[in-house]
Each structure stands twice: as C-alpha cells, then as structure tokens.
mmCIF file of N, CA and C in Angstrom:
data_model
loop_
_atom_site.group_PDB
_atom_site.id
_atom_site.type_symbol
_atom_site.label_atom_id
_atom_site.label_comp_id
_atom_site.label_asym_id
_atom_site.label_seq_id
_atom_site.Cartn_x
_atom_site.Cartn_y
_atom_site.Cartn_z
ATOM 1 N N UNK J 846 -18.808 53.445 -31.877
ATOM 2 C CA UNK J 846 -17.532 52.728 -32.523
ATOM 3 C C UNK J 846 -18.280 51.272 -32.939
ATOM 4 N N UNK J 847 -18.415 50.948 -33.858
ATOM 5 C CA UNK J 847 -18.738 49.629 -34.137
ATOM 6 C C UNK J 847 -18.114 49.066 -35.442
ATOM 7 N N UNK J 848 -17.746 47.756 -35.346
ATOM 8 C CA UNK J 848 -16.910 47.255 -36.425
ATOM 9 C C UNK J 848 -17.448 45.779 -36.725
ATOM 10 N N UNK J 849 -17.364 45.524 -38.111
ATOM 11 C CA UNK J 849 -17.716 44.122 -38.593
ATOM 12 C C UNK J 849 -16.592 43.583 -39.232
ATOM 13 N N UNK J 850 -16.330 42.199 -39.094
ATOM 14 C CA UNK J 850 -15.230 41.540 -39.979
ATOM 15 C C UNK J 850 -15.539 41.541 -41.267
ATOM 16 N N UNK J 851 -14.538 41.206 -42.136
ATOM 17 C CA UNK J 851 -14.940 41.261 -43.548
ATOM 18 C C UNK J 851 -15.826 40.199 -44.044
ATOM 19 N N UNK J 852 -15.937 39.049 -43.085
ATOM 20 C CA UNK J 852 -16.800 37.901 -43.550
ATOM 21 C C UNK J 852 -18.185 38.351 -42.995
ATOM 22 N N UNK J 853 -18.292 39.200 -42.063
ATOM 23 C CA UNK J 853 -19.568 39.697 -41.432
ATOM 24 C C UNK J 853 -20.113 38.725 -40.415
ATOM 25 N N UNK J 854 -19.257 38.126 -39.858
ATOM 26 C CA UNK J 854 -19.554 36.945 -38.708
ATOM 27 C C UNK J 854 -19.187 37.315 -37.568
ATOM 28 N N UNK J 855 -18.354 38.564 -37.616
ATOM 29 C CA UNK J 855 -18.046 38.840 -36.118
ATOM 30 C C UNK J 855 -18.505 40.583 -35.929
ATOM 31 N N UNK J 856 -18.873 40.876 -34.819
ATOM 32 C CA UNK J 856 -19.338 42.390 -34.624
ATOM 33 C C UNK J 856 -18.412 42.787 -33.265
ATOM 34 N N UNK J 857 -17.930 43.940 -33.444
ATOM 35 C CA UNK J 857 -17.373 44.658 -31.981
ATOM 36 C C UNK J 857 -18.138 45.918 -32.059
ATOM 37 N N UNK J 858 -18.503 46.174 -30.933
ATOM 38 C CA UNK J 858 -19.175 47.590 -30.618
ATOM 39 C C UNK J 858 -18.781 48.235 -29.192
ATOM 40 N N UNK J 859 -18.788 49.364 -29.208
ATOM 41 C CA UNK J 859 -18.508 50.272 -27.946
ATOM 42 C C UNK J 859 -19.741 50.886 -27.431
ATOM 43 N N UNK J 860 -19.989 50.802 -26.112
ATOM 44 C CA UNK J 860 -21.163 51.543 -25.812
ATOM 45 C C UNK J 860 -20.957 51.997 -24.299
ATOM 46 N N UNK J 861 -22.076 52.727 -23.838
ATOM 47 C CA UNK J 861 -21.917 53.104 -22.474
ATOM 48 C C UNK J 861 -23.286 52.676 -21.925
ATOM 49 N N UNK J 862 -23.239 51.852 -20.778
ATOM 50 C CA UNK J 862 -24.614 51.657 -20.234
ATOM 51 C C UNK J 862 -25.444 52.604 -19.695
ATOM 52 N N UNK J 863 -26.466 52.311 -18.880
ATOM 53 C CA UNK J 863 -27.336 53.066 -18.239
ATOM 54 C C UNK J 863 -26.858 53.834 -16.943
ATOM 55 N N UNK J 864 -25.881 53.129 -16.632
ATOM 56 C CA UNK J 864 -25.038 53.477 -15.218
ATOM 57 C C UNK J 864 -23.924 54.397 -15.674
ATOM 58 N N UNK J 865 -23.424 54.443 -16.956
ATOM 59 C CA UNK J 865 -22.222 55.207 -17.553
ATOM 60 C C UNK J 865 -21.017 54.254 -17.630
ATOM 61 N N UNK J 866 -21.313 53.000 -17.492
ATOM 62 C CA UNK J 866 -20.214 52.249 -17.600
ATOM 63 C C UNK J 866 -19.758 52.107 -18.997
ATOM 64 N N UNK J 867 -18.540 51.776 -19.363
ATOM 65 C CA UNK J 867 -18.316 51.716 -20.836
ATOM 66 C C UNK J 867 -18.024 50.190 -20.908
ATOM 67 N N UNK J 868 -18.538 49.811 -22.271
ATOM 68 C CA UNK J 868 -18.367 48.361 -22.490
ATOM 69 C C UNK J 868 -17.885 48.163 -23.873
ATOM 70 N N UNK J 869 -17.590 46.961 -24.178
ATOM 71 C CA UNK J 869 -17.205 46.530 -25.518
ATOM 72 C C UNK J 869 -17.846 45.300 -25.620
ATOM 73 N N UNK J 870 -18.642 45.272 -26.679
ATOM 74 C CA UNK J 870 -19.836 44.082 -27.090
ATOM 75 C C UNK J 870 -19.037 43.486 -28.305
ATOM 76 N N UNK J 871 -18.987 41.979 -28.027
ATOM 77 C CA UNK J 871 -18.457 41.122 -29.035
ATOM 78 C C UNK J 871 -19.546 40.098 -29.343
ATOM 79 N N UNK J 872 -19.905 39.949 -30.599
ATOM 80 C CA UNK J 872 -21.015 39.008 -31.134
ATOM 81 C C UNK J 872 -20.361 37.978 -32.239
ATOM 82 N N UNK J 873 -20.635 36.739 -32.184
ATOM 83 C CA UNK J 873 -20.274 35.899 -33.111
ATOM 84 C C UNK J 873 -21.550 35.489 -33.886
ATOM 85 N N UNK J 874 -22.009 36.153 -34.722
ATOM 86 C CA UNK J 874 -23.178 35.638 -35.796
ATOM 87 C C UNK J 874 -24.212 35.287 -34.795
ATOM 88 N N UNK J 875 -24.524 35.834 -33.707
ATOM 89 C CA UNK J 875 -25.550 35.354 -32.706
ATOM 90 C C UNK J 875 -25.165 34.105 -32.031
ATOM 91 N N UNK J 876 -23.896 33.536 -32.183
ATOM 92 C CA UNK J 876 -23.719 32.254 -31.458
ATOM 93 C C UNK J 876 -23.114 32.450 -30.152
ATOM 94 N N UNK J 877 -22.428 33.524 -30.173
ATOM 95 C CA UNK J 877 -21.645 33.879 -28.845
ATOM 96 C C UNK J 877 -21.843 35.337 -28.770
ATOM 97 N N UNK J 878 -21.985 35.897 -27.576
ATOM 98 C CA UNK J 878 -22.230 37.278 -27.239
ATOM 99 C C UNK J 878 -21.678 37.500 -25.903
ATOM 100 N N UNK J 879 -20.491 38.465 -25.979
ATOM 101 C CA UNK J 879 -19.711 38.515 -24.696
ATOM 102 C C UNK J 879 -19.695 40.156 -24.422
ATOM 103 N N UNK J 880 -19.883 40.440 -23.311
ATOM 104 C CA UNK J 880 -19.802 41.995 -23.010
ATOM 105 C C UNK J 880 -18.710 42.129 -21.950
ATOM 106 N N UNK J 881 -17.800 43.140 -22.058
ATOM 107 C CA UNK J 881 -16.573 43.392 -21.419
ATOM 108 C C UNK J 881 -16.882 44.603 -20.887
ATOM 109 N N UNK J 882 -16.797 44.887 -19.522
ATOM 110 C CA UNK J 882 -16.767 46.353 -19.004
ATOM 111 C C UNK J 882 -15.332 46.640 -19.047
ATOM 112 N N UNK J 883 -15.290 47.975 -19.510
ATOM 113 C CA UNK J 883 -13.852 48.562 -19.902
ATOM 114 C C UNK J 883 -13.436 49.553 -18.783
ATOM 115 N N UNK J 884 -12.488 49.320 -18.102
ATOM 116 C CA UNK J 884 -12.046 50.381 -16.952
ATOM 117 C C UNK J 884 -11.190 51.454 -17.643
ATOM 118 N N UNK J 885 -11.719 52.400 -18.369
ATOM 119 C CA UNK J 885 -10.830 53.537 -18.943
ATOM 120 C C UNK J 885 -11.636 54.748 -18.990
ATOM 121 N N UNK J 886 -10.850 55.887 -18.651
ATOM 122 C CA UNK J 886 -11.293 57.039 -18.802
ATOM 123 C C UNK J 886 -11.363 57.465 -20.338
ATOM 124 N N UNK J 887 -12.260 58.543 -20.695
ATOM 125 C CA UNK J 887 -12.566 58.960 -21.849
ATOM 126 C C UNK J 887 -11.262 59.093 -22.700
ATOM 127 N N UNK J 888 -10.091 59.620 -21.950
ATOM 128 C CA UNK J 888 -8.966 59.793 -22.735
ATOM 129 C C UNK J 888 -8.418 58.630 -23.498
ATOM 130 N N UNK J 889 -8.802 57.220 -23.022
ATOM 131 C CA UNK J 889 -8.460 56.211 -23.501
ATOM 132 C C UNK J 889 -9.400 55.560 -24.859
ATOM 133 N N UNK J 890 -10.390 56.516 -25.286
ATOM 134 C CA UNK J 890 -11.121 56.077 -26.208
ATOM 135 C C UNK J 890 -10.525 55.780 -27.310
ATOM 136 N N UNK J 891 -9.576 56.690 -27.961
ATOM 137 C CA UNK J 891 -8.691 56.184 -29.397
ATOM 138 C C UNK J 891 -8.011 54.944 -29.156
ATOM 139 N N UNK J 892 -7.545 54.535 -27.886
ATOM 140 C CA UNK J 892 -6.801 53.234 -27.864
ATOM 141 C C UNK J 892 -8.057 52.172 -27.864
ATOM 142 N N UNK J 893 -8.959 52.309 -27.501
ATOM 143 C CA UNK J 893 -9.871 51.260 -27.396
ATOM 144 C C UNK J 893 -10.448 51.002 -28.665
ATOM 145 N N UNK J 894 -10.595 52.134 -29.536
ATOM 146 C CA UNK J 894 -10.980 52.094 -30.864
ATOM 147 C C UNK J 894 -9.889 51.511 -31.928
ATOM 148 N N UNK J 895 -8.524 51.837 -31.589
ATOM 149 C CA UNK J 895 -7.551 51.081 -32.180
ATOM 150 C C UNK J 895 -7.456 49.644 -31.952
ATOM 151 N N UNK J 896 -7.798 49.130 -30.915
ATOM 152 C CA UNK J 896 -7.855 47.911 -30.338
ATOM 153 C C UNK J 896 -8.917 47.197 -30.973
ATOM 154 N N UNK J 897 -9.972 47.691 -30.996
ATOM 155 C CA UNK J 897 -11.212 47.094 -31.917
ATOM 156 C C UNK J 897 -10.862 46.866 -33.282
ATOM 157 N N UNK J 898 -10.530 47.935 -34.042
ATOM 158 C CA UNK J 898 -10.190 47.985 -35.351
ATOM 159 C C UNK J 898 -9.229 47.004 -35.753
ATOM 160 N N UNK J 899 -8.074 46.733 -34.931
ATOM 161 C CA UNK J 899 -6.911 45.925 -35.316
ATOM 162 C C UNK J 899 -7.596 44.302 -34.857
ATOM 163 N N UNK J 900 -8.347 43.927 -33.833
ATOM 164 C CA UNK J 900 -8.974 42.774 -33.514
ATOM 165 C C UNK J 900 -9.949 42.173 -34.628
ATOM 166 N N UNK J 901 -10.734 43.100 -34.897
ATOM 167 C CA UNK J 901 -11.724 42.609 -36.105
ATOM 168 C C UNK J 901 -11.175 42.091 -37.390
ATOM 169 N N UNK J 902 -9.962 42.362 -37.461
ATOM 170 C CA UNK J 902 -9.464 42.068 -38.801
ATOM 171 C C UNK J 902 -8.485 40.524 -38.678
ATOM 172 N N UNK J 903 -8.496 40.098 -37.444
ATOM 173 C CA UNK J 903 -7.849 38.916 -36.966
ATOM 174 C C UNK J 903 -8.811 37.767 -37.046
ATOM 175 N N UNK J 904 -8.159 36.435 -37.395
ATOM 176 C CA UNK J 904 -8.877 35.343 -37.546
ATOM 177 C C UNK J 904 -9.592 34.999 -36.413
ATOM 178 N N UNK J 905 -9.035 34.963 -35.124
ATOM 179 C CA UNK J 905 -9.775 34.690 -33.899
ATOM 180 C C UNK J 905 -10.119 36.026 -33.146
ATOM 181 N N UNK J 906 -11.081 36.894 -33.712
ATOM 182 C CA UNK J 906 -11.416 38.321 -33.374
ATOM 183 C C UNK J 906 -11.379 38.351 -31.627
ATOM 184 N N UNK J 907 -12.065 37.240 -30.961
ATOM 185 C CA UNK J 907 -12.221 37.590 -29.581
ATOM 186 C C UNK J 907 -11.047 37.474 -28.635
ATOM 187 N N UNK J 908 -10.278 36.473 -29.205
ATOM 188 C CA UNK J 908 -8.952 36.518 -28.465
ATOM 189 C C UNK J 908 -8.242 37.793 -28.753
ATOM 190 N N UNK J 909 -7.899 37.999 -30.240
ATOM 191 C CA UNK J 909 -7.278 39.209 -30.545
ATOM 192 C C UNK J 909 -7.798 40.487 -29.721
ATOM 193 N N UNK J 910 -9.034 40.683 -29.295
ATOM 194 C CA UNK J 910 -9.575 41.656 -28.627
ATOM 195 C C UNK J 910 -8.923 41.806 -27.370
ATOM 196 N N UNK J 911 -9.066 40.708 -26.693
ATOM 197 C CA UNK J 911 -8.431 40.609 -25.067
ATOM 198 C C UNK J 911 -6.955 40.956 -25.227
ATOM 199 N N UNK J 912 -6.275 40.359 -26.474
ATOM 200 C CA UNK J 912 -4.941 40.692 -26.384
ATOM 201 C C UNK J 912 -4.684 42.059 -26.754
ATOM 202 N N UNK J 913 -5.325 42.903 -27.469
ATOM 203 C CA UNK J 913 -5.098 44.079 -27.861
ATOM 204 C C UNK J 913 -5.444 45.196 -26.800
ATOM 205 N N UNK J 914 -6.560 44.785 -25.968
ATOM 206 C CA UNK J 914 -6.951 45.666 -24.935
ATOM 207 C C UNK J 914 -5.787 45.589 -23.898
ATOM 208 N N UNK J 915 -5.264 44.369 -23.496
ATOM 209 C CA UNK J 915 -4.181 44.306 -22.711
ATOM 210 C C UNK J 915 -2.874 45.026 -23.205
ATOM 211 N N UNK J 916 -2.653 45.011 -24.444
ATOM 212 C CA UNK J 916 -1.350 45.586 -25.013
ATOM 213 C C UNK J 916 -1.533 47.186 -25.062
ATOM 214 N N UNK J 917 -2.732 47.538 -24.910
ATOM 215 C CA UNK J 917 -2.777 48.992 -24.769
ATOM 216 C C UNK J 917 -3.060 49.477 -23.399
ATOM 217 N N UNK J 918 -2.925 48.465 -22.301
ATOM 218 C CA UNK J 918 -3.049 48.516 -21.014
ATOM 219 C C UNK J 918 -4.320 49.034 -20.667
ATOM 220 N N UNK J 919 -5.314 48.507 -21.117
ATOM 221 C CA UNK J 919 -6.809 48.999 -20.755
ATOM 222 C C UNK J 919 -7.512 47.756 -20.151
ATOM 223 N N UNK J 920 -7.752 48.126 -18.910
ATOM 224 C CA UNK J 920 -8.448 47.184 -18.065
ATOM 225 C C UNK J 920 -9.691 46.692 -18.437
ATOM 226 N N UNK J 921 -10.231 45.452 -18.146
ATOM 227 C CA UNK J 921 -11.568 44.920 -18.387
ATOM 228 C C UNK J 921 -11.856 43.686 -17.602
ATOM 229 N N UNK J 922 -13.266 43.500 -17.595
ATOM 230 C CA UNK J 922 -13.735 42.181 -16.931
ATOM 231 C C UNK J 922 -15.348 42.000 -17.516
ATOM 232 N N UNK J 923 -15.283 40.786 -17.280
ATOM 233 C CA UNK J 923 -16.648 40.158 -18.054
ATOM 234 C C UNK J 923 -17.850 40.726 -17.437
ATOM 235 N N UNK J 924 -18.789 41.312 -17.972
ATOM 236 C CA UNK J 924 -19.976 41.666 -17.483
ATOM 237 C C UNK J 924 -20.846 40.435 -16.960
ATOM 238 N N UNK J 925 -21.757 40.626 -16.110
ATOM 239 C CA UNK J 925 -22.564 39.835 -15.466
ATOM 240 C C UNK J 925 -23.817 39.665 -16.390
#
C-alpha cells in the first residue's frame, strides 16, 4: 500500500521489515521521514489501509495519520 497526496509532497507507505515487523512510512518531500512500527495482526490491514487513505487527503498528513491509526485502535510506536 502506497499513497501520495494530491500535491505530491506527502507519501505514506506500508511495509514489512526484514524481521517481519509491520511499518508505516511517512515522507514529506524528503524533508521529514518518520517510520512507525504498527502493532497489528494481518486482519487489521484493511483498517490500516483506510487510515492511510484518509490521512493522505488531509492538510496535515502526519497528524491525520496518527489520529486515524488511533481512531481505528491500531497501536504504533516510533521506529528507532
């Protein structure tokens, strides 16, 4: 799952790292990159997708992403 904002400045992507951890990646035109570890079983992938699709349409994509994940009761923490 990958999404870009209409202005092309914001990117959201979903990936699984080498250890199998699920992550959401946010990038703001190369100026800011944040990786969130998502604590969710595969059954929550549709909710993660909905959260990402909703967030990428908002003015403040990153804040909206955090809000959407929380509203879907998807746990996350910041990757090191």
